[in-house]
Coordinates of C-alpha atoms in Angstrom, one line a residue:
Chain A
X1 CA -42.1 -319.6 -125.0
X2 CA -45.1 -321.4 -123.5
X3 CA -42.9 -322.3 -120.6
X4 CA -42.2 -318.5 -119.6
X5 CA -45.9 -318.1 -118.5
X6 CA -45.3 -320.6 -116.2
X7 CA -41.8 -320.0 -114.8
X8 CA -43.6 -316.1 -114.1
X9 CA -46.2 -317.5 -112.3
X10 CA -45.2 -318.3 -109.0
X11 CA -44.7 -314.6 -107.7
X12 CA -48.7 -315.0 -107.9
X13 CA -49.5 -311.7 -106.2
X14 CA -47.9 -309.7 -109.0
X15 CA -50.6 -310.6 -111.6
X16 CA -53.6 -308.6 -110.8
X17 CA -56.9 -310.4 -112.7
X18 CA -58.0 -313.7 -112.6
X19 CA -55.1 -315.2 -110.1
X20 CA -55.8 -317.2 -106.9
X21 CA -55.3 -315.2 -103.8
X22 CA -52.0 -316.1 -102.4
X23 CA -51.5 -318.5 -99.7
X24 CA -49.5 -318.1 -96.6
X25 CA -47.0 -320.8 -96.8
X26 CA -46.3 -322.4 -93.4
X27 CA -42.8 -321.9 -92.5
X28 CA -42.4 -319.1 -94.6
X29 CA -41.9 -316.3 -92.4
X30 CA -43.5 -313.2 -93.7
X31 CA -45.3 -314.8 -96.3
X32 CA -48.6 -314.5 -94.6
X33 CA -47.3 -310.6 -93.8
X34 CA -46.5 -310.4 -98.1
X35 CA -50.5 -311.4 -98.5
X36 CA -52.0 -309.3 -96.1
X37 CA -49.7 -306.7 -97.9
X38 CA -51.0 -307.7 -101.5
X39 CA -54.8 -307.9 -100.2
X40 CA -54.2 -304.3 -99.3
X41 CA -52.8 -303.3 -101.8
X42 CA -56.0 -304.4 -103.7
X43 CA -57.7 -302.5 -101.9
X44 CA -56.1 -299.2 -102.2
X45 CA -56.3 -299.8 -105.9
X46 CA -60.1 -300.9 -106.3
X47 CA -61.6 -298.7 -103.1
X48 CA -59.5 -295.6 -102.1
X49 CA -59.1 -294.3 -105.1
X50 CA -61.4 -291.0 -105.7
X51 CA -61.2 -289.4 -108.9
X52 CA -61.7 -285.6 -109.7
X53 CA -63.3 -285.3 -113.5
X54 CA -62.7 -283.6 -116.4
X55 CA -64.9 -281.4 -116.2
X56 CA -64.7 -280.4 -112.5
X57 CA -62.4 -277.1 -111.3
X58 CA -61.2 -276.6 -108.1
X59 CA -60.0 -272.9 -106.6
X60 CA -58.5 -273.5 -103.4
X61 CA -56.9 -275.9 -100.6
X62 CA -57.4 -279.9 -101.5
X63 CA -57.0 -281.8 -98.8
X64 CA -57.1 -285.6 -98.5
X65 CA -56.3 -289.3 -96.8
X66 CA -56.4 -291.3 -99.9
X67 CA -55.5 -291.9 -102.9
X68 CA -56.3 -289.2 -105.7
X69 CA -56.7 -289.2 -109.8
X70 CA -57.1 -285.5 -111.0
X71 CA -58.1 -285.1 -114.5
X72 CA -60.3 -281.9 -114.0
X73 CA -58.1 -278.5 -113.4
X74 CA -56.7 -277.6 -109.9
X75 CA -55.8 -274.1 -109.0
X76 CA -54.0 -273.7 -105.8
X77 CA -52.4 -276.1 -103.2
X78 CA -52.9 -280.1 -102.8
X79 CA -51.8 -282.0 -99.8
X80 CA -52.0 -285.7 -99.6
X81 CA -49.7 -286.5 -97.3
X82 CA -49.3 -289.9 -97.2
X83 CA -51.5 -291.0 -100.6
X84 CA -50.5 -291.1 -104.3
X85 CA -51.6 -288.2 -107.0
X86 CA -52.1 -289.3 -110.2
X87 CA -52.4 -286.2 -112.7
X88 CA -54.5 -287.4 -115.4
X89 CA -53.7 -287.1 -118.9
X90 CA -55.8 -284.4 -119.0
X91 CA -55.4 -282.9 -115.5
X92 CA -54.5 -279.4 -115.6
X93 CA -53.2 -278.4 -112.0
X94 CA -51.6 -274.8 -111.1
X95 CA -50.8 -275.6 -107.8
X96 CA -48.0 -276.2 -104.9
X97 CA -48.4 -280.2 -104.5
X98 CA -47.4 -282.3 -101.4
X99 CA -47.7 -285.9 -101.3
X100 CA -46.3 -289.3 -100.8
X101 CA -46.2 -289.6 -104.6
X102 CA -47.3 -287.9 -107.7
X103 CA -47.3 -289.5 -110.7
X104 CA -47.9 -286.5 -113.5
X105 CA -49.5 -287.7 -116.7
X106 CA -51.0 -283.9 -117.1
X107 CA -49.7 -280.5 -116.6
X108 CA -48.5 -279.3 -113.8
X109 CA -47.5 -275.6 -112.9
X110 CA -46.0 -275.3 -109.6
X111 CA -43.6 -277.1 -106.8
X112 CA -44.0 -280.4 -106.0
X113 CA -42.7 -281.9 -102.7
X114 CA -43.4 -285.5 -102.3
X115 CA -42.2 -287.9 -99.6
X116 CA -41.3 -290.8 -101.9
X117 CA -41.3 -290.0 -105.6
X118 CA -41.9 -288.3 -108.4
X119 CA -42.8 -289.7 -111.7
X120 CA -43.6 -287.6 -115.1
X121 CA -44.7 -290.0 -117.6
X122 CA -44.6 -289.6 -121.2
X123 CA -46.3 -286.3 -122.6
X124 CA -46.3 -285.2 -119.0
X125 CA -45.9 -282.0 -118.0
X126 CA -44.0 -279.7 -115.1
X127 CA -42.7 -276.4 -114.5
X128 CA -41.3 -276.3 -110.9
X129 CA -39.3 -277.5 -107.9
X130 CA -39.2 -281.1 -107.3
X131 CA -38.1 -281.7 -103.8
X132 CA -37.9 -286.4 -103.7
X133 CA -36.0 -288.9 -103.0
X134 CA -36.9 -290.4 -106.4
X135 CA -37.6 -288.6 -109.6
X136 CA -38.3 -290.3 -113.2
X137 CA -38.7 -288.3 -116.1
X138 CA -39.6 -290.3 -119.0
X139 CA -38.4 -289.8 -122.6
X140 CA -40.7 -287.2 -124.1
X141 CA -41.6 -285.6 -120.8
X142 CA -41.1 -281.8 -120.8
X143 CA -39.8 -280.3 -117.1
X144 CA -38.4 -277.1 -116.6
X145 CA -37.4 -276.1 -113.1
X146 CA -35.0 -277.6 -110.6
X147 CA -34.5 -281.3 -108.8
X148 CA -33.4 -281.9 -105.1
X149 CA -33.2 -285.6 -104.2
X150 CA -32.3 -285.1 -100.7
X151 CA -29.4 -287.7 -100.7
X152 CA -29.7 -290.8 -99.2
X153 CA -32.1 -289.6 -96.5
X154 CA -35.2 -290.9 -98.1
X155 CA -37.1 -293.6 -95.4
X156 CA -37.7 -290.6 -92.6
X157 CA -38.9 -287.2 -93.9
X158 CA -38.4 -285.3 -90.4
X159 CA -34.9 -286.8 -90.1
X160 CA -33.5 -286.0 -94.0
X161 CA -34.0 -282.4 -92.8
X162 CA -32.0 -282.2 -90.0
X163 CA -29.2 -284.9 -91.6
X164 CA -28.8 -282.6 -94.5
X165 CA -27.6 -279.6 -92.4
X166 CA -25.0 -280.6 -90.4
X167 CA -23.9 -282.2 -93.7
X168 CA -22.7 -278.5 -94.7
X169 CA -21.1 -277.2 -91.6
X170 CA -19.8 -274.4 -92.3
X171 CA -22.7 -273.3 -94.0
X172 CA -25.0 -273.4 -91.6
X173 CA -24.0 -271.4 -88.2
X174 CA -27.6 -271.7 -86.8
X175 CA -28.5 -275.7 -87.4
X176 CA -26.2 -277.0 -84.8
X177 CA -28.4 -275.7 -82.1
X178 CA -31.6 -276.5 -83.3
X179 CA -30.6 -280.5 -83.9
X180 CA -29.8 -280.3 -80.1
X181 CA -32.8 -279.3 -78.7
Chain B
X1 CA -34.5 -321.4 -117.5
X2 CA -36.3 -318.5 -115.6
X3 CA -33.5 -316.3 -115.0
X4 CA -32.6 -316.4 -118.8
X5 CA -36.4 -315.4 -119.4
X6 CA -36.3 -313.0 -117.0
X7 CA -33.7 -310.9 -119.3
X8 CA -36.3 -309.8 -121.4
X9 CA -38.7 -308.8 -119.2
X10 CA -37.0 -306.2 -117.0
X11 CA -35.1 -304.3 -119.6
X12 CA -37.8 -301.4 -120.7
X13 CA -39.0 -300.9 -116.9
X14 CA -35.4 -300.6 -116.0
X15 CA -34.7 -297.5 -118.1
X16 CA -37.2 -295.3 -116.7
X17 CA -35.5 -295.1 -113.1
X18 CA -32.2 -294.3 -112.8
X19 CA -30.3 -296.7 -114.8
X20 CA -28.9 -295.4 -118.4
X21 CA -32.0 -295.0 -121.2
X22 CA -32.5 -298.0 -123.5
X23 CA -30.1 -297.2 -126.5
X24 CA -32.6 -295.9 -129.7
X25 CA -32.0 -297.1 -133.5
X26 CA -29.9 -293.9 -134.1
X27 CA -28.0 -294.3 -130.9
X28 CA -24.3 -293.9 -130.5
X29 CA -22.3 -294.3 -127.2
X30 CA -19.1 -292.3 -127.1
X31 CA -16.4 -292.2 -124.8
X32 CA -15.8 -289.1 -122.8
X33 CA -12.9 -287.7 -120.9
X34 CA -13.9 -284.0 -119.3
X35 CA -16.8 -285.5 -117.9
X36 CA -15.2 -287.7 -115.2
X37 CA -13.7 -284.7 -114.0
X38 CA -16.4 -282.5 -113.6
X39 CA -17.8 -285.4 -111.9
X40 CA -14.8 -285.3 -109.4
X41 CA -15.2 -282.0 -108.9
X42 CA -18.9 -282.1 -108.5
X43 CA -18.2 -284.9 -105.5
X44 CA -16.2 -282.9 -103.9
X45 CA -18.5 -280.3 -103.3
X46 CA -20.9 -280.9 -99.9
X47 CA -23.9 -280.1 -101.6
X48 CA -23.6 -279.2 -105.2
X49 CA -25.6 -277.1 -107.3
X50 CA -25.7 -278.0 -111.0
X51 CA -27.2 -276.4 -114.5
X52 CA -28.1 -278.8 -117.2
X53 CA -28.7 -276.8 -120.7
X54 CA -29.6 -279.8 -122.6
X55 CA -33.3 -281.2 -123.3
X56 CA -34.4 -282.9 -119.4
X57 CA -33.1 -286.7 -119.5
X58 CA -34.5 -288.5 -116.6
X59 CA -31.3 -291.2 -116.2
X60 CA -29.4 -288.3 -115.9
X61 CA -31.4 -286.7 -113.5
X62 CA -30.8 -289.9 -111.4
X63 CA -27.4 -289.7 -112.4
X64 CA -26.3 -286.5 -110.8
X65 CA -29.2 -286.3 -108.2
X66 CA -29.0 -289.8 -107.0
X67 CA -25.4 -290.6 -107.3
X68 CA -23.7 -287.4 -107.3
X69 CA -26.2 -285.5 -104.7
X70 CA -26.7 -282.8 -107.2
X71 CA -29.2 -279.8 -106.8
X72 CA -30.4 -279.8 -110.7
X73 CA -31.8 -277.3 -112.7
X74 CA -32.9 -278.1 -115.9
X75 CA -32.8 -275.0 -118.1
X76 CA -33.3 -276.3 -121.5
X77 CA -31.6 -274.1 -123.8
X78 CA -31.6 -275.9 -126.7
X79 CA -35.4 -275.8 -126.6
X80 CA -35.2 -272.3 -127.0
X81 CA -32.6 -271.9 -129.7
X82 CA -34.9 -274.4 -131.4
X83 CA -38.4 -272.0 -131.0
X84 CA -36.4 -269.5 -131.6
X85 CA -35.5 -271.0 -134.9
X86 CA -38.9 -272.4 -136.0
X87 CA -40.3 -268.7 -135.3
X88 CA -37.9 -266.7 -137.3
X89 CA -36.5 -264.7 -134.5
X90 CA -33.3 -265.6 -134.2
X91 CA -32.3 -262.4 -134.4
X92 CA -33.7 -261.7 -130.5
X93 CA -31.8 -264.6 -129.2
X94 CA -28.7 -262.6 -127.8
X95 CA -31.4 -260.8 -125.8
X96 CA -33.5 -263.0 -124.7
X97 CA -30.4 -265.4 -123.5
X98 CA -29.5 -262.1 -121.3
X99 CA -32.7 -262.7 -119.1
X100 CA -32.7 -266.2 -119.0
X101 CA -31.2 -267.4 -116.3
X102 CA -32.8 -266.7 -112.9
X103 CA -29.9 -268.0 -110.8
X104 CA -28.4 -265.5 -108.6
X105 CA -24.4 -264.9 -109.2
X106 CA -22.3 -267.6 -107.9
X107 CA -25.0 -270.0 -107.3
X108 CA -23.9 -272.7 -109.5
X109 CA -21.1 -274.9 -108.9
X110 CA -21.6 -276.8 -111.8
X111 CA -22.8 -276.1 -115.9
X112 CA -24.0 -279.3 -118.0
X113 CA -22.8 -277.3 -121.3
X114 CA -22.8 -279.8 -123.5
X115 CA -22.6 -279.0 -126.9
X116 CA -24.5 -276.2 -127.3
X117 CA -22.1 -273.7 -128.3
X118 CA -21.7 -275.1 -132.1
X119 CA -25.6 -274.3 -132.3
X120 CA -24.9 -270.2 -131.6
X121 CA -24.2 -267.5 -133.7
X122 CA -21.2 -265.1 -132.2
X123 CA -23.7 -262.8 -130.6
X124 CA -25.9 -265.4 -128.7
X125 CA -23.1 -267.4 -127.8
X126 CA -21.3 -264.4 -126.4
X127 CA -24.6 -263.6 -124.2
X128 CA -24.6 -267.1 -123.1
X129 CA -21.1 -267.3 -122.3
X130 CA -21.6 -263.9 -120.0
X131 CA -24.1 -265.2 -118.2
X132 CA -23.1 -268.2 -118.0
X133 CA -19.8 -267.0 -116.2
X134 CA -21.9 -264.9 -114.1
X135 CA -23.8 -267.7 -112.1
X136 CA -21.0 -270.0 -111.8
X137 CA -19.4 -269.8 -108.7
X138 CA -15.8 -269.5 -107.7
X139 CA -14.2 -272.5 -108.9
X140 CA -16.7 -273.6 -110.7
X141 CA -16.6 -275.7 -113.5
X142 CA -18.0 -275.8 -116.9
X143 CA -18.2 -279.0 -119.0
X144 CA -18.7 -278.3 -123.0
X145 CA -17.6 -279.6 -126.2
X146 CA -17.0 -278.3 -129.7
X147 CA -17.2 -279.8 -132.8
X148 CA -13.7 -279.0 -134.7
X149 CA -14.9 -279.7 -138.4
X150 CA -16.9 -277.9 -140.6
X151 CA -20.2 -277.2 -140.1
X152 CA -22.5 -280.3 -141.7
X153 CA -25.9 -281.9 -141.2
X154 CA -25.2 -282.3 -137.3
X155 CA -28.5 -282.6 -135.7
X156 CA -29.6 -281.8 -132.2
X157 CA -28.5 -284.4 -129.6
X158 CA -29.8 -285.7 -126.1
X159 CA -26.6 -286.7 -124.4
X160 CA -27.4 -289.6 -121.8
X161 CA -24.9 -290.5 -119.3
X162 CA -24.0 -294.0 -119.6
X163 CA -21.1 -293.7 -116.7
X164 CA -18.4 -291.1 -116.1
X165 CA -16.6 -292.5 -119.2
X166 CA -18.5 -292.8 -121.9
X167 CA -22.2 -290.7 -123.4
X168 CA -25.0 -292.1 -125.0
X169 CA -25.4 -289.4 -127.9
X170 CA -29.1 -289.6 -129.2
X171 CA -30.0 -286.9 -132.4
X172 CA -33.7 -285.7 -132.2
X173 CA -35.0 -283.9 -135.2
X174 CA -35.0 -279.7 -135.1
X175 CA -34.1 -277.4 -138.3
X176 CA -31.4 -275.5 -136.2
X177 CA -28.2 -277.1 -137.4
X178 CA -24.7 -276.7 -136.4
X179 CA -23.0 -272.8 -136.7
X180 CA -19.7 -272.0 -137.6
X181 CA -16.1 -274.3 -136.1
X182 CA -14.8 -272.9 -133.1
X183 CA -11.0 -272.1 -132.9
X184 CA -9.5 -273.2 -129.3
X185 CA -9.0 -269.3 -129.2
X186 CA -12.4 -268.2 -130.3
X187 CA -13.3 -270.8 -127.1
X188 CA -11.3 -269.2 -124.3
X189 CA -12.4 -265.7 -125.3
X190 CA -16.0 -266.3 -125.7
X191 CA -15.8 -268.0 -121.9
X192 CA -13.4 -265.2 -120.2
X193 CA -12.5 -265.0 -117.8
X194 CA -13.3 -268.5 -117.2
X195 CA -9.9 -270.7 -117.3
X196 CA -9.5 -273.6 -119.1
X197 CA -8.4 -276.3 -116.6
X198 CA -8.8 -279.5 -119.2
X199 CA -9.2 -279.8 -122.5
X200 CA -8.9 -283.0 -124.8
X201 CA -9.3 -283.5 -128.2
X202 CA -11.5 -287.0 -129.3
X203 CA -11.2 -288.9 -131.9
X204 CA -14.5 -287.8 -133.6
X205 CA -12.6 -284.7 -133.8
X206 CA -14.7 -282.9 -130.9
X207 CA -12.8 -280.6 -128.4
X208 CA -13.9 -281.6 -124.8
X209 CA -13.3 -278.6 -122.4
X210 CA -13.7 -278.1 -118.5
X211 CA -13.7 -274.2 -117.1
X212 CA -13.0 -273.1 -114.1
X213 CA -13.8 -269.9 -112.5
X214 CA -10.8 -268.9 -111.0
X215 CA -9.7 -268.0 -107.1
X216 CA -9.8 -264.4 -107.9
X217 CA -13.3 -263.6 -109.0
X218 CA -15.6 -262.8 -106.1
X219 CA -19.5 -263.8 -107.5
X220 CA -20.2 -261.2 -110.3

């Protein structure tokens, strides 16, 4: 088994802690773009990441341009358009949610309409619409409320809209003029 | 060397997105013949609307939202039969099953019935049925089974799509056992005036049917 450490190694940037920072690789195209990505990606997770706590309640409009942990209680409307939400395991949030992702470890009453995806971990919680092009519900979840995955029109938000229209035609008298202006 | 190791380590992250749940101890896959054709049916509709009943399984969810294209709503019925149960009101479950659904008439061009129906008593399955009818739209199908023996220690289940053949059947604990057998005509009354378009009998001696709301009803 000793040898599996070392045959996982090599994807180095995967392995958070105590791992050398990867090394753009001459002749590798991208590679140097893959460590700029990782180095970022460190960042987001160790610096843009503002938590709201327990004990804090919110009435109102939350606005934001980075990354967001709620484990305090959020009545009202949350955008993060292009950031994650993480609902806590003891986030309470009664509230219409948009962002790039929402990962729901919490409660969550409301709809949720994220660009990317949706994830309710175990003992998560949702009642309400989930508009994404990706949804996981893990076993022992609870959701009531409906799912819209917006086939196969997930990389451009704008565009999904207007492709899933004249996908119905005949239902839709009005759509065909609006695409074309 | 490292792609054998690397069999090991994908295998629990896997079942959480889209690909079929990790099989549990109690676990049983079962083959399935309706389902293939509700599936059909579901792909032939531009942008289909469809009612689970069962307890929320997120593979399925990617199942029919990812695959399929599917509209889902997740109205967990067997959740309720199960309250119901543990709070001794079973009696207000024909009721209660009356207001339940807030789909308008029509709306739903698909029902994930499962097996639902051998939980019921007459009156509640009768509301359920009703209603049931009522938001389906014109040719609409239905896809339920029915257990044909008697009446034994049959548990809840969580039925996970494995593919359009065959269901991963996985019993959960709840003290609401399985009602009385019913009769193929029992069946097509309770669901009037659905029509039954398939209907096959399995080997573990459960009655797989697919309704149809026919041509002639408008959305009532």
């Amino acid at each position: 088994m000793w040898k599996r450490d070392e045959s996982v190694r090599p994807p180095a940037g995967r392995d958070a802690m105590g791992v050398q920072p990867p090394v753009p690789q001459a002749g590798v195209p991208g590679a140097a773009a893959q460590g700029a990505d990782i180095e970022g990606r460190r960042h987001m997770e160790t610096r843009d990441v503002v938590n709201i706590g327990k004990s804090v309640v919110i009435k109102g409009e939350l606005n934001g341009s980075e990354d967001l942990t709620v484990e305090g209680h959020v009545e009202g409307r949350i955008e993060l358009k292009d950031h994650v939400l993480t609902i806590g395991p003891h986030g309470r949030i009664k509230a219409e949610i948009h962002a790039k992702s929402v990962i729901i470890l919490g409660e969550v009453t409301g709809n949720i309409l994220a660009s990317e995806k949706v994830d309710i971990r175990d003992n998560g919680s949702v009642d309400g619409d989930i508009v994404a092009p990706r949804v996981a519900i893990a076993e022992g979840a609870h959701f009531r409320g409906s799912v819209d995955m917006q086939r196969k029109s997930a990389p451009t938000p704008p565009a999904s809209k207007v492709e899933a229209k004249p996908a119905a035609p005949p239902a839709a008298p009005g759509q065909p003029a609006k695409a074309g202006a | 060397m490292t792609g054998f190791l690397s069999r090991f380590g994908q295998r629990r992250g896997a079942d959480h997105d889209g690909v079929p749940e990790a099989a549990g101890a109690q676990d049983t896959v079962v083959g399935t013949k309706a389902l293939r054709k509700f599936i059909q049916y579901l792909k032939s509709r531009p942008t289909p609307v469809l009612l689970d009943l069962g307890p929320v399984v997120g593979s399925n969810i990617s199942f029919f939202g990812e695959q399929i294209g599917c509209k889902i709503f997740v109205e967990d019925l067997f959740a309720d039969i199960d309250r119901h149960e543990r709070e001794g009101r079973l009696s207000e479950l024909p009721a209660f099953l009356r207001t339940r659904f807030p789909q308008p008439p029509g709306s739903v061009d698909g029902v994930l019935c499962w097996n639902l129906f051998d939980f019921l008593d007459r009156p509640s399955a009768q509301a359920a049925a009703e209603q049931l009818s009522r938001v389906l739209a014109v040719n609409g199908a239905l896809f339920g089974f029915f257990g044909m023996t008697r009446p034994s220690e049959v548990p809840l289940t969580k039925f996970i799509v494995v593919d359009d053949a065959n269901l991963r059947h996985r019993p959960y604990s709840s003290p609401r056992m399985r009602q009385a057998v019913l009769q193929n005509r029992d069946i097509t009354r309770l669901f009037e005036p659905l029509r039954v378009s398939d209907s096959f009998l399995l080997k573990n001696n459960v009655r797989e049917i697919l309704f149809r709301k026919p041509d002639y009803m408008n959305s009532r």
